[in-house]
CSV table of C-alpha atoms and ligand atoms in Angstrom, one decimal:
chain,number,residue,atom,x,y,z
A,112,MET,CA,89.7,54.0,17.9
A,113,HIS,CA,91.1,50.8,16.6
A,114,PHE,CA,88.1,48.9,18.0
A,115,PHE,CA,85.7,51.3,16.3
A,116,LEU,CA,87.4,50.8,13.0
A,117,LEU,CA,87.4,47.1,13.3
A,118,CYS,CA,83.6,47.1,14.1
A,119,LEU,CA,83.0,49.3,11.1
A,120,LEU,CA,85.0,46.9,8.9
A,121,LEU,CA,83.2,43.9,10.2
A,122,TRP,CA,79.9,45.6,9.8
A,123,ASN,CA,80.7,46.4,6.2
A,124,LEU,CA,81.7,42.8,5.5
A,125,THR,CA,78.5,41.5,7.0
A,126,VAL,CA,76.3,43.8,5.1
A,127,HIS,CA,78.0,43.0,1.9
A,128,SER,CA,77.9,39.3,2.2
A,129,VAL,CA,74.3,39.1,3.3
A,130,SER,CA,72.3,41.6,1.4
A,131,GLY,CA,74.6,42.6,-1.4
A,132,GLN,CA,73.8,39.5,-3.4
A,133,VAL,CA,70.3,39.9,-4.7
A,134,SER,CA,70.5,43.6,-5.1
A,135,ASP,CA,73.5,43.2,-7.5
A,136,PHE,CA,71.0,41.8,-10.0
A,137,ILE,CA,68.2,44.3,-9.6
A,138,ILE,CA,68.1,47.0,-12.4
A,139,GLU,CA,66.0,50.0,-11.6
A,140,PHE,CA,65.6,53.0,-13.9
A,141,ASP,CA,63.8,56.4,-13.7
A,142,ASP,CA,62.6,59.0,-16.2
A,143,GLY,CA,66.1,60.3,-16.7
A,144,SER,CA,67.6,57.0,-17.8
A,145,ILE,CA,64.9,55.4,-20.0
A,146,VAL,CA,66.8,55.5,-23.3
A,147,PRO,CA,70.2,54.3,-22.1
A,148,THR,CA,68.5,51.6,-20.1
A,149,LEU,CA,66.3,50.3,-22.9
A,150,GLU,CA,68.7,50.6,-25.7
A,151,ARG,CA,71.3,48.3,-24.2
A,152,SER,CA,69.2,45.2,-24.5
A,153,GLU,CA,67.4,43.5,-27.4
A,154,PHE,CA,64.6,42.6,-25.0
A,155,SER,CA,63.6,44.2,-21.8
A,156,PHE,CA,61.0,42.8,-19.4
A,157,ILE,CA,59.7,45.9,-17.5
A,158,TYR,CA,58.0,45.9,-14.1
A,159,PHE,CA,56.0,49.0,-13.4
A,160,TYR,CA,55.3,49.3,-9.7
A,161,SER,CA,54.2,51.6,-7.0
A,162,ASP,CA,55.2,51.7,-3.4
A,163,THR,CA,51.8,51.4,-2.0
A,164,CYS,CA,50.4,48.6,-4.1
A,165,LYS,CA,49.6,45.3,-2.3
A,166,TYR,CA,50.1,43.1,-5.3
A,167,CYS,CA,53.4,44.7,-6.0
A,168,ALA,CA,54.6,43.8,-2.5
A,169,LYS,CA,53.5,40.2,-3.2
A,170,PHE,CA,55.3,40.2,-6.6
A,171,ASN,CA,58.5,41.7,-5.4
A,172,PRO,CA,60.2,38.5,-4.3
A,173,VAL,CA,59.3,36.8,-7.6
A,174,PHE,CA,60.7,39.8,-9.4
A,175,ASP,CA,63.9,39.5,-7.3
A,176,ASN,CA,64.2,35.9,-8.3
A,177,LEU,CA,63.6,36.7,-11.9
A,178,SER,CA,66.3,39.3,-11.8
A,179,VAL,CA,68.7,36.9,-10.2
A,180,LEU,CA,68.0,34.2,-12.8
A,181,PHE,CA,68.0,36.4,-15.9
A,182,ASN,CA,70.2,39.5,-15.4
A,183,ASN,CA,73.9,39.6,-16.1
A,184,ILE,CA,73.6,36.4,-18.1
A,185,SER,CA,76.3,35.4,-20.6
A,186,LYS,CA,74.9,37.6,-23.3
A,187,PRO,CA,74.0,40.7,-21.3
A,188,ASP,CA,72.9,42.6,-24.4
A,189,ALA,CA,70.2,40.1,-25.3
A,190,PHE,CA,67.8,40.4,-22.4
A,191,GLN,CA,67.3,42.2,-19.1
A,192,VAL,CA,64.7,42.4,-16.3
A,193,ILE,CA,64.2,45.9,-15.1
A,194,LYS,CA,61.8,47.9,-12.9
A,195,THR,CA,60.6,51.4,-12.5
A,196,ASN,CA,58.6,53.2,-9.8
A,197,ALA,CA,55.8,54.3,-12.1
A,198,ARG,CA,54.1,56.6,-9.6
A,199,LYS,CA,57.2,58.7,-9.5
A,200,ASN,CA,58.4,58.2,-13.1
A,201,LYS,CA,55.5,58.8,-15.4
A,202,ARG,CA,57.1,59.2,-18.8
A,203,LEU,CA,57.4,55.6,-19.7
A,204,SER,CA,54.2,54.5,-18.0
A,205,GLU,CA,52.2,57.1,-19.9
A,206,LEU,CA,53.9,56.1,-23.2
A,207,PHE,CA,53.1,52.4,-22.4
A,208,LYS,CA,49.6,53.3,-21.1
A,209,VAL,CA,50.1,51.7,-17.7
A,210,GLN,CA,47.0,52.2,-15.7
A,211,HIS,CA,47.5,49.9,-12.7
A,212,TYR,CA,50.2,48.2,-10.8
A,213,PRO,CA,51.9,45.8,-11.0
A,214,THR,CA,52.1,45.9,-14.8
A,215,LEU,CA,54.6,43.8,-16.7
A,216,LYS,CA,55.6,44.4,-20.3
A,217,LEU,CA,58.1,42.9,-22.6
A,218,LEU,CA,59.7,45.3,-25.1
A,219,GLU,CA,61.6,44.3,-28.2
A,220,TYR,CA,63.8,47.3,-28.7
A,221,LYS,CA,64.5,47.2,-32.4
A,222,THR,CA,60.9,46.5,-33.5
A,223,LYS,CA,59.4,48.5,-30.6
A,224,GLU,CA,57.0,45.6,-30.3
A,225,ILE,CA,55.4,45.3,-26.8
A,226,PHE,CA,53.8,42.3,-25.2
A,227,THR,CA,51.7,42.9,-22.1
A,228,TYR,CA,52.1,40.1,-19.6
A,229,ASP,CA,48.8,39.1,-18.0
A,230,ALA,CA,49.2,35.5,-17.0
A,231,ASN,CA,50.0,34.3,-13.5
A,232,ARG,CA,52.8,36.2,-11.8
A,233,ASP,CA,54.5,33.1,-10.5
A,234,LEU,CA,58.1,32.4,-11.4
A,235,THR,CA,57.4,29.2,-13.4
A,236,THR,CA,54.8,30.8,-15.7
A,237,LEU,CA,57.0,33.9,-16.1
A,238,ILE,CA,60.0,31.8,-17.1
A,239,GLU,CA,58.0,29.9,-19.6
A,240,PHE,CA,56.7,33.2,-21.1
A,241,LEU,CA,60.2,34.7,-21.4
A,242,GLU,CA,61.6,31.5,-22.9
A,243,ALA,CA,58.9,31.6,-25.5
A,244,LYS,CA,58.8,35.3,-26.3
A,245,ALA,CA,62.3,36.5,-25.8
A,246,ASN,CA,64.1,33.2,-26.4
A,247,VAL,CA,66.1,33.4,-23.1
A,248,LYS,CA,66.9,30.8,-20.5
A,249,PRO,CA,67.3,31.4,-16.7
A,250,ASN,CA,70.8,31.1,-15.4
A,251,TYR,CA,70.5,29.0,-12.2
A,252,ASP,CA,74.2,29.5,-11.3
A,253,ASN,CA,73.2,33.0,-10.3
A,254,PHE,CA,71.0,31.7,-7.5
A,255,VAL,CA,72.8,30.9,-4.3
A,256,SER,CA,70.7,28.5,-2.4
A,257,PRO,CA,70.9,28.5,1.4
A,258,ILE,CA,70.1,24.7,1.3
A,259,LYS,CA,73.1,22.4,1.6
A,260,THR,CA,73.0,19.4,-0.6
A,261,ILE,CA,74.4,16.3,1.1
A,262,THR,CA,75.7,13.4,-0.9
A,263,ASN,CA,77.3,11.1,1.6
A,264,SER,CA,77.2,10.1,5.3
A,265,THR,CA,80.4,11.9,6.2
A,266,GLU,CA,78.9,15.1,4.8
A,267,PHE,CA,75.8,14.4,6.8
A,268,ASP,CA,77.6,14.0,10.1
A,269,LYS,CA,79.6,17.1,9.4
A,270,PHE,CA,76.5,19.1,8.7
A,271,VAL,CA,74.5,18.0,11.8
A,272,GLN,CA,77.5,18.5,14.1
A,273,THR,CA,78.3,22.0,12.9
A,274,LYS,CA,78.4,24.2,16.0
A,275,ASN,CA,76.9,27.5,14.9
A,276,LYS,CA,74.0,28.0,17.3
A,277,LYS,CA,71.5,26.8,14.7
A,278,ASN,CA,69.4,23.6,14.7
A,279,LYS,CA,69.7,21.4,11.6
A,280,LEU,CA,66.9,20.2,9.4
A,281,VAL,CA,67.6,17.5,6.8
A,282,VAL,CA,65.0,16.5,4.2
A,283,PHE,CA,65.4,13.1,2.5
A,284,THR,CA,63.7,13.1,-0.8
A,285,GLY,CA,64.2,12.3,-4.5
A,286,GLY,CA,63.4,13.8,-7.9
A,287,TYR,CA,60.9,11.0,-8.6
A,288,ILE,CA,58.6,12.6,-6.0
A,289,PRO,CA,56.6,15.2,-8.0
A,290,GLU,CA,56.5,17.9,-5.4
A,291,TRP,CA,60.3,17.7,-5.0
A,292,ARG,CA,61.3,17.5,-8.7
A,293,ASP,CA,62.2,21.2,-8.8
A,294,TRP,CA,63.4,21.8,-5.3
A,295,GLU,CA,66.5,23.6,-6.6
A,296,TYR,CA,64.3,26.3,-8.0
A,297,PRO,CA,64.4,29.6,-6.1
A,298,ALA,CA,60.7,29.7,-5.6
A,299,HIS,CA,60.3,26.1,-4.5
A,300,PHE,CA,58.6,25.9,-1.0
A,301,TYR,CA,61.7,24.4,0.6
A,302,GLN,CA,64.0,27.2,-0.8
A,303,GLU,CA,61.5,29.8,0.4
A,304,THR,CA,61.3,28.2,3.9
A,305,ALA,CA,65.1,28.1,4.0
A,306,GLN,CA,65.2,31.9,3.2
A,307,SER,CA,62.4,32.8,5.6
A,308,SER,CA,62.8,34.0,9.1
A,309,TYR,CA,63.4,30.4,10.2
A,310,ALA,CA,66.9,30.7,8.7
A,311,ARG,CA,67.8,32.6,11.8
A,312,THR,CA,67.4,29.5,13.9
A,313,THR,CA,67.9,26.6,11.5
A,314,ASP,CA,70.3,25.4,8.8
A,315,PHE,CA,68.6,23.5,6.0
A,316,ALA,CA,69.9,20.6,4.0
A,317,LEU,CA,68.7,18.1,1.6
A,318,VAL,CA,69.6,14.5,0.8
A,319,ASP,CA,68.7,13.4,-2.7
A,320,ILE,CA,68.4,9.7,-2.1
A,321,GLU,CA,69.0,9.0,-5.8
A,322,LYS,CA,72.4,10.7,-5.7
A,323,PHE,CA,73.5,9.5,-2.3
A,324,THR,CA,76.6,7.4,-2.4
A,325,ASP,CA,76.4,5.2,0.6
A,326,SER,CA,73.7,3.8,3.0
A,327,ASP,CA,75.2,4.4,6.4
A,328,ILE,CA,72.8,7.1,7.7
A,329,PHE,CA,69.8,5.3,6.4
A,330,ALA,CA,70.7,2.2,8.4
A,331,ARG,CA,71.8,4.2,11.5
A,332,TYR,CA,68.6,6.3,11.7
A,333,GLU,CA,66.3,3.7,10.2
A,334,ILE,CA,65.2,5.9,7.3
A,335,ASN,CA,63.1,4.0,4.8
A,336,THR,CA,60.3,6.2,3.7
A,337,PHE,CA,60.5,9.3,1.5
A,338,PRO,CA,60.1,12.2,1.6
A,339,SER,CA,61.0,12.4,5.2
A,340,MET,CA,63.0,14.6,7.5
A,341,MET,CA,65.1,14.8,10.7
A,342,TYR,CA,65.7,17.7,13.0
A,343,PHE,CA,68.8,18.1,15.2
A,344,ASN,CA,68.9,20.3,18.2
A,345,VAL,CA,72.3,22.0,18.2
A,346,LYS,CA,72.4,22.5,22.0
A,347,ASN,CA,72.0,18.9,23.2
A,348,GLY,CA,72.4,16.8,20.1
A,349,GLN,CA,69.0,15.3,20.4
A,350,PHE,CA,67.0,14.7,17.3
A,351,GLN,CA,63.5,14.1,16.0
A,352,THR,CA,62.3,12.1,13.0
A,353,TYR,CA,59.4,12.8,10.7
A,354,HIS,CA,58.0,10.0,8.6
A,355,THR,CA,61.3,8.3,8.3
A,356,THR,CA,59.8,4.9,8.9
A,357,SER,CA,56.5,3.5,7.7
A,358,HIS,CA,54.7,3.7,11.1
A,359,GLN,CA,54.8,7.5,11.1
A,360,ILE,CA,52.0,7.9,8.7
A,361,LYS,CA,52.0,11.3,7.1
A,362,PRO,CA,50.2,12.3,3.9
A,363,LYS,CA,52.7,14.8,2.4
A,364,LEU,CA,55.7,16.9,3.2
A,365,ASP,CA,55.2,20.6,2.3
A,366,ASP,CA,56.2,23.9,3.8
A,367,LYS,CA,53.5,23.8,6.4
A,368,GLU,CA,54.7,20.4,7.5
A,369,ILE,CA,58.3,21.6,7.6
A,370,VAL,CA,57.3,24.6,9.7
A,371,SER,CA,55.2,22.7,12.2
A,372,PHE,CA,58.0,20.1,12.5
A,373,ILE,CA,60.7,22.6,13.3
A,374,THR,CA,58.6,24.7,15.6
A,375,GLY,CA,57.6,21.6,17.6
A,376,GLN,CA,53.9,21.8,16.9
A,377,ASP,CA,53.9,18.1,16.1
A,378,LYS,CA,54.9,17.2,19.6
A,379,LEU,CA,57.1,14.4,18.3
A,380,PRO,CA,59.5,12.6,20.7
A,381,TRP,CA,63.1,13.7,20.9
A,382,PHE,CA,65.8,11.0,20.8
A,383,LYS,CA,69.1,11.2,22.7
A,384,ASN,CA,70.7,8.6,20.5
A,385,THR,CA,70.1,5.9,17.9
A,386,ASP,CA,69.3,3.2,20.6
A,387,GLU,CA,66.4,5.3,21.8
A,388,LEU,CA,65.2,5.7,18.3
A,389,HIS,CA,65.6,2.0,17.6
A,390,ASN,CA,63.6,1.1,20.7
A,391,PHE,CA,60.9,3.5,19.7
A,392,ASN,CA,60.7,2.0,16.3
A,393,LEU,CA,60.8,-1.5,17.7
A,394,GLN,CA,57.5,-1.3,19.5
A,395,TYR,CA,55.9,-0.7,16.1
A,396,LEU,CA,57.7,-3.4,14.3
A,397,GLU,CA,56.5,-6.0,16.9
A,398,TYR,CA,53.0,-5.2,16.0
A,399,GLN,CA,51.8,-5.8,12.5
A,400,GLY,CA,53.7,-2.8,11.0
A,401,HIS,CA,53.4,-4.2,7.6
A,402,LEU,CA,49.7,-3.6,7.7
A,403,PHE,CA,50.3,0.0,8.0
A,404,GLN,CA,52.4,0.5,5.0
A,405,ARG,CA,50.2,2.3,2.6
A,406,LYS,CA,50.4,2.7,-1.1
A,407,GLY,CA,52.1,5.8,-2.4
A,408,MET,CA,53.5,6.7,1.0
A,409,ASN,CA,56.3,4.2,1.3
A,410,LEU,CA,59.1,3.1,-0.9
A,411,LYS,CA,57.9,-0.5,-0.6
A,412,GLN,CA,54.2,-1.0,-1.2
A,413,SER,CA,52.6,-3.5,1.0
A,414,ASP,CA,50.8,-6.4,-0.7
A,415,VAL,CA,48.8,-7.2,2.4
A,416,SER,CA,45.2,-6.1,2.1
A,417,ASP,CA,44.4,-3.4,4.6
A,418,GLY,CA,40.7,-4.5,4.9
A,419,ASN,CA,39.7,-1.1,3.6
A,420,LEU,CA,40.3,0.7,6.8
A,421,SER,CA,40.9,4.4,6.6
A,422,GLU,CA,44.3,5.7,7.5
A,423,GLU,CA,43.0,7.2,10.7
A,424,GLU,CA,41.3,3.9,11.7
A,425,GLN,CA,44.5,1.9,11.1
A,426,TYR,CA,46.5,4.4,13.2
A,427,GLN,CA,44.0,4.1,16.0
A,428,ILE,CA,44.3,0.3,16.0
A,429,LEU,CA,48.0,0.7,16.0
A,430,LEU,CA,48.0,3.0,19.0
A,431,GLN,CA,45.6,0.7,20.9
A,432,GLN,CA,47.9,-2.3,20.3
A,433,ILE,CA,50.9,-0.4,21.7
A,434,GLU,CA,49.1,0.5,24.9
A,435,LEU,CA,48.3,-3.2,25.6
B,755,NAG,C1,78.0,41.1,-14.2
B,755,NAG,O1,78.9,41.1,-15.3
B,755,NAG,C2,80.0,41.9,-15.1
B,755,NAG,C3,80.8,41.9,-16.4
B,755,NAG,O2,80.9,40.6,-16.9
B,755,NAG,C4,80.8,41.5,-13.9
B,755,NAG,O3,81.9,42.3,-13.7
B,755,NAG,C5,79.9,41.5,-12.7
B,755,NAG,O4,80.6,41.0,-11.6
B,755,NAG,C6,78.7,40.7,-12.9
B,755,NAG,N1,77.8,40.9,-11.8
B,755,NAG,C7,77.2,39.9,-11.2
B,755,NAG,C8,76.3,40.2,-10.1
B,755,NAG,O5,77.3,38.7,-11.5
B,756,NAG,C1,81.6,13.1,0.6
B,756,NAG,O1,81.3,14.2,-0.2
B,756,NAG,C2,82.2,15.3,-0.1
B,756,NAG,C3,81.6,16.4,-0.9
B,756,NAG,O2,81.1,16.0,-2.1
B,756,NAG,C4,83.5,14.8,-0.7
B,756,NAG,O3,84.5,15.9,-0.6
B,756,NAG,C5,84.0,13.7,0.1
B,756,NAG,O4,85.2,13.1,-0.4
B,756,NAG,C6,83.0,12.6,0.2
B,756,NAG,N1,83.4,11.5,1.1
B,756,NAG,C7,83.2,10.3,0.9
B,756,NAG,C8,83.7,9.4,2.0
B,756,NAG,O5,82.7,9.8,-0.1
B,757,NAG,C1,37.2,-3.1,-0.2
B,757,NAG,O1,37.7,-2.5,-1.4
B,757,NAG,C2,37.6,-3.3,-2.5
B,757,NAG,C3,38.2,-2.7,-3.7
B,757,NAG,O2,38.3,-1.3,-3.6
B,757,NAG,C4,36.1,-3.6,-2.8
B,757,NAG,O3,35.9,-4.5,-3.9
B,757,NAG,C5,35.5,-4.3,-1.5
B,757,NAG,O4,34.1,-4.4,-1.7
B,757,NAG,C6,35.8,-3.4,-0.3
B,757,NAG,N1,35.4,-4.1,0.9
B,757,NAG,C7,34.7,-3.6,1.9
B,757,NAG,C8,34.4,-4.4,3.1
B,757,NAG,O5,34.3,-2.4,1.9
B,758,NAG,C1,67.2,35.9,-4.8
B,758,NAG,C2,66.0,35.2,-4.4
B,758,NAG,O1,65.9,34.0,-4.5
B,758,NAG,N1,65.0,36.0,-4.0
B,758,NAG,C3,63.7,35.6,-3.5
B,758,NAG,C4,63.1,34.4,-4.2
B,758,NAG,O2,61.8,34.2,-3.7
B,758,NAG,C5,61.7,33.9,-2.4
B,758,NAG,C6,60.2,33.8,-2.0
B,758,NAG,O3,59.4,34.1,-3.0
B,758,NAG,C7,62.3,35.1,-1.6
B,758,NAG,O4,62.2,34.7,-0.2
B,758,NAG,C8,63.7,35.3,-2.0
B,758,NAG,O5,64.2,36.3,-1.3
């Protein structure tokens, strides 16, 4: 009996801490609650959806993010993001002449002015629209990112050594790299990857190199190109590196690269310790590694002419030299 109660209690706690969060911000109304819902906000951004529409399914995560960023903000009577199942609740959709789903409309309650939103349904464009039309700003404090931000080497060691049955991915990047400028955004590809099914096996972290306070891990793991990443296996402590040094020529670091890295599709070597990593890197340094630093990919740009060889040609030469 006691055991059963304990299980029930734990189950409740788990359910609340995991899935309670986003739903706290979602406001849904039906035909019976149109007036009280609409009258409490100066502006309402209304999402008309149906259960079976494909584009609604695609838009739902964006709507969730939007609700997290805008609902329950410091002036709750100024603006709200709300939704209604328009197939089941026809009163408002008939009034608003909604013919297909998803339909998004912004209502100004006092003036009864209605804007139909027909631009891209991505978060960035939506936020710009709402800032311009309803004069509201997203509240990023509402969004709880699963990505840990690491600012010093002590924190880094603590993170990678956390024993919780999950591997650890750390991305090293900086705000000066365009694709990483808005990584804190809920819809950034890194945030999405960290919230995807890979979250079951991997903990995600980020080192913003412009805010890092020491250089220990950069020296220890020979990290000198950005963006780059490392992956730590929780079971045996071994790790892999991705583009952390200039000989690992990679064009970019996006969600596809992250996924193929953590799923082992890249077939990169595992290192047991930093000596192994150092020896691995050494074989490249002995050969003309400086020739293989390429503009735009490394922190330091090489001033040595590359003789106009393509990236692939240079890499092939490099591989041949190593085999000698
Ligand atoms: C929304 O605001 C109310 C009142 O300030 C507060 O009690 C509630 O916890 C808030 N909800 C969320 C999800 O922040
Ligand atoms: C590292 O960062 C953590 C979190 O910001 C901080 O508590 C800690 O004091 C820092 N340690 C050092 C050695 O700077
Ligand atoms: C190499 O590139 C430079 C500048 O882009 C060009 O002037 C030169 O003719 C090229 N050399 C060869 C061998 O293609
Ligand atoms: C609260 C939140 O951030 N929700 C969603 C944001 O968008 C991503 C992907 O689009 C979803 O995975 C999140 O659940």
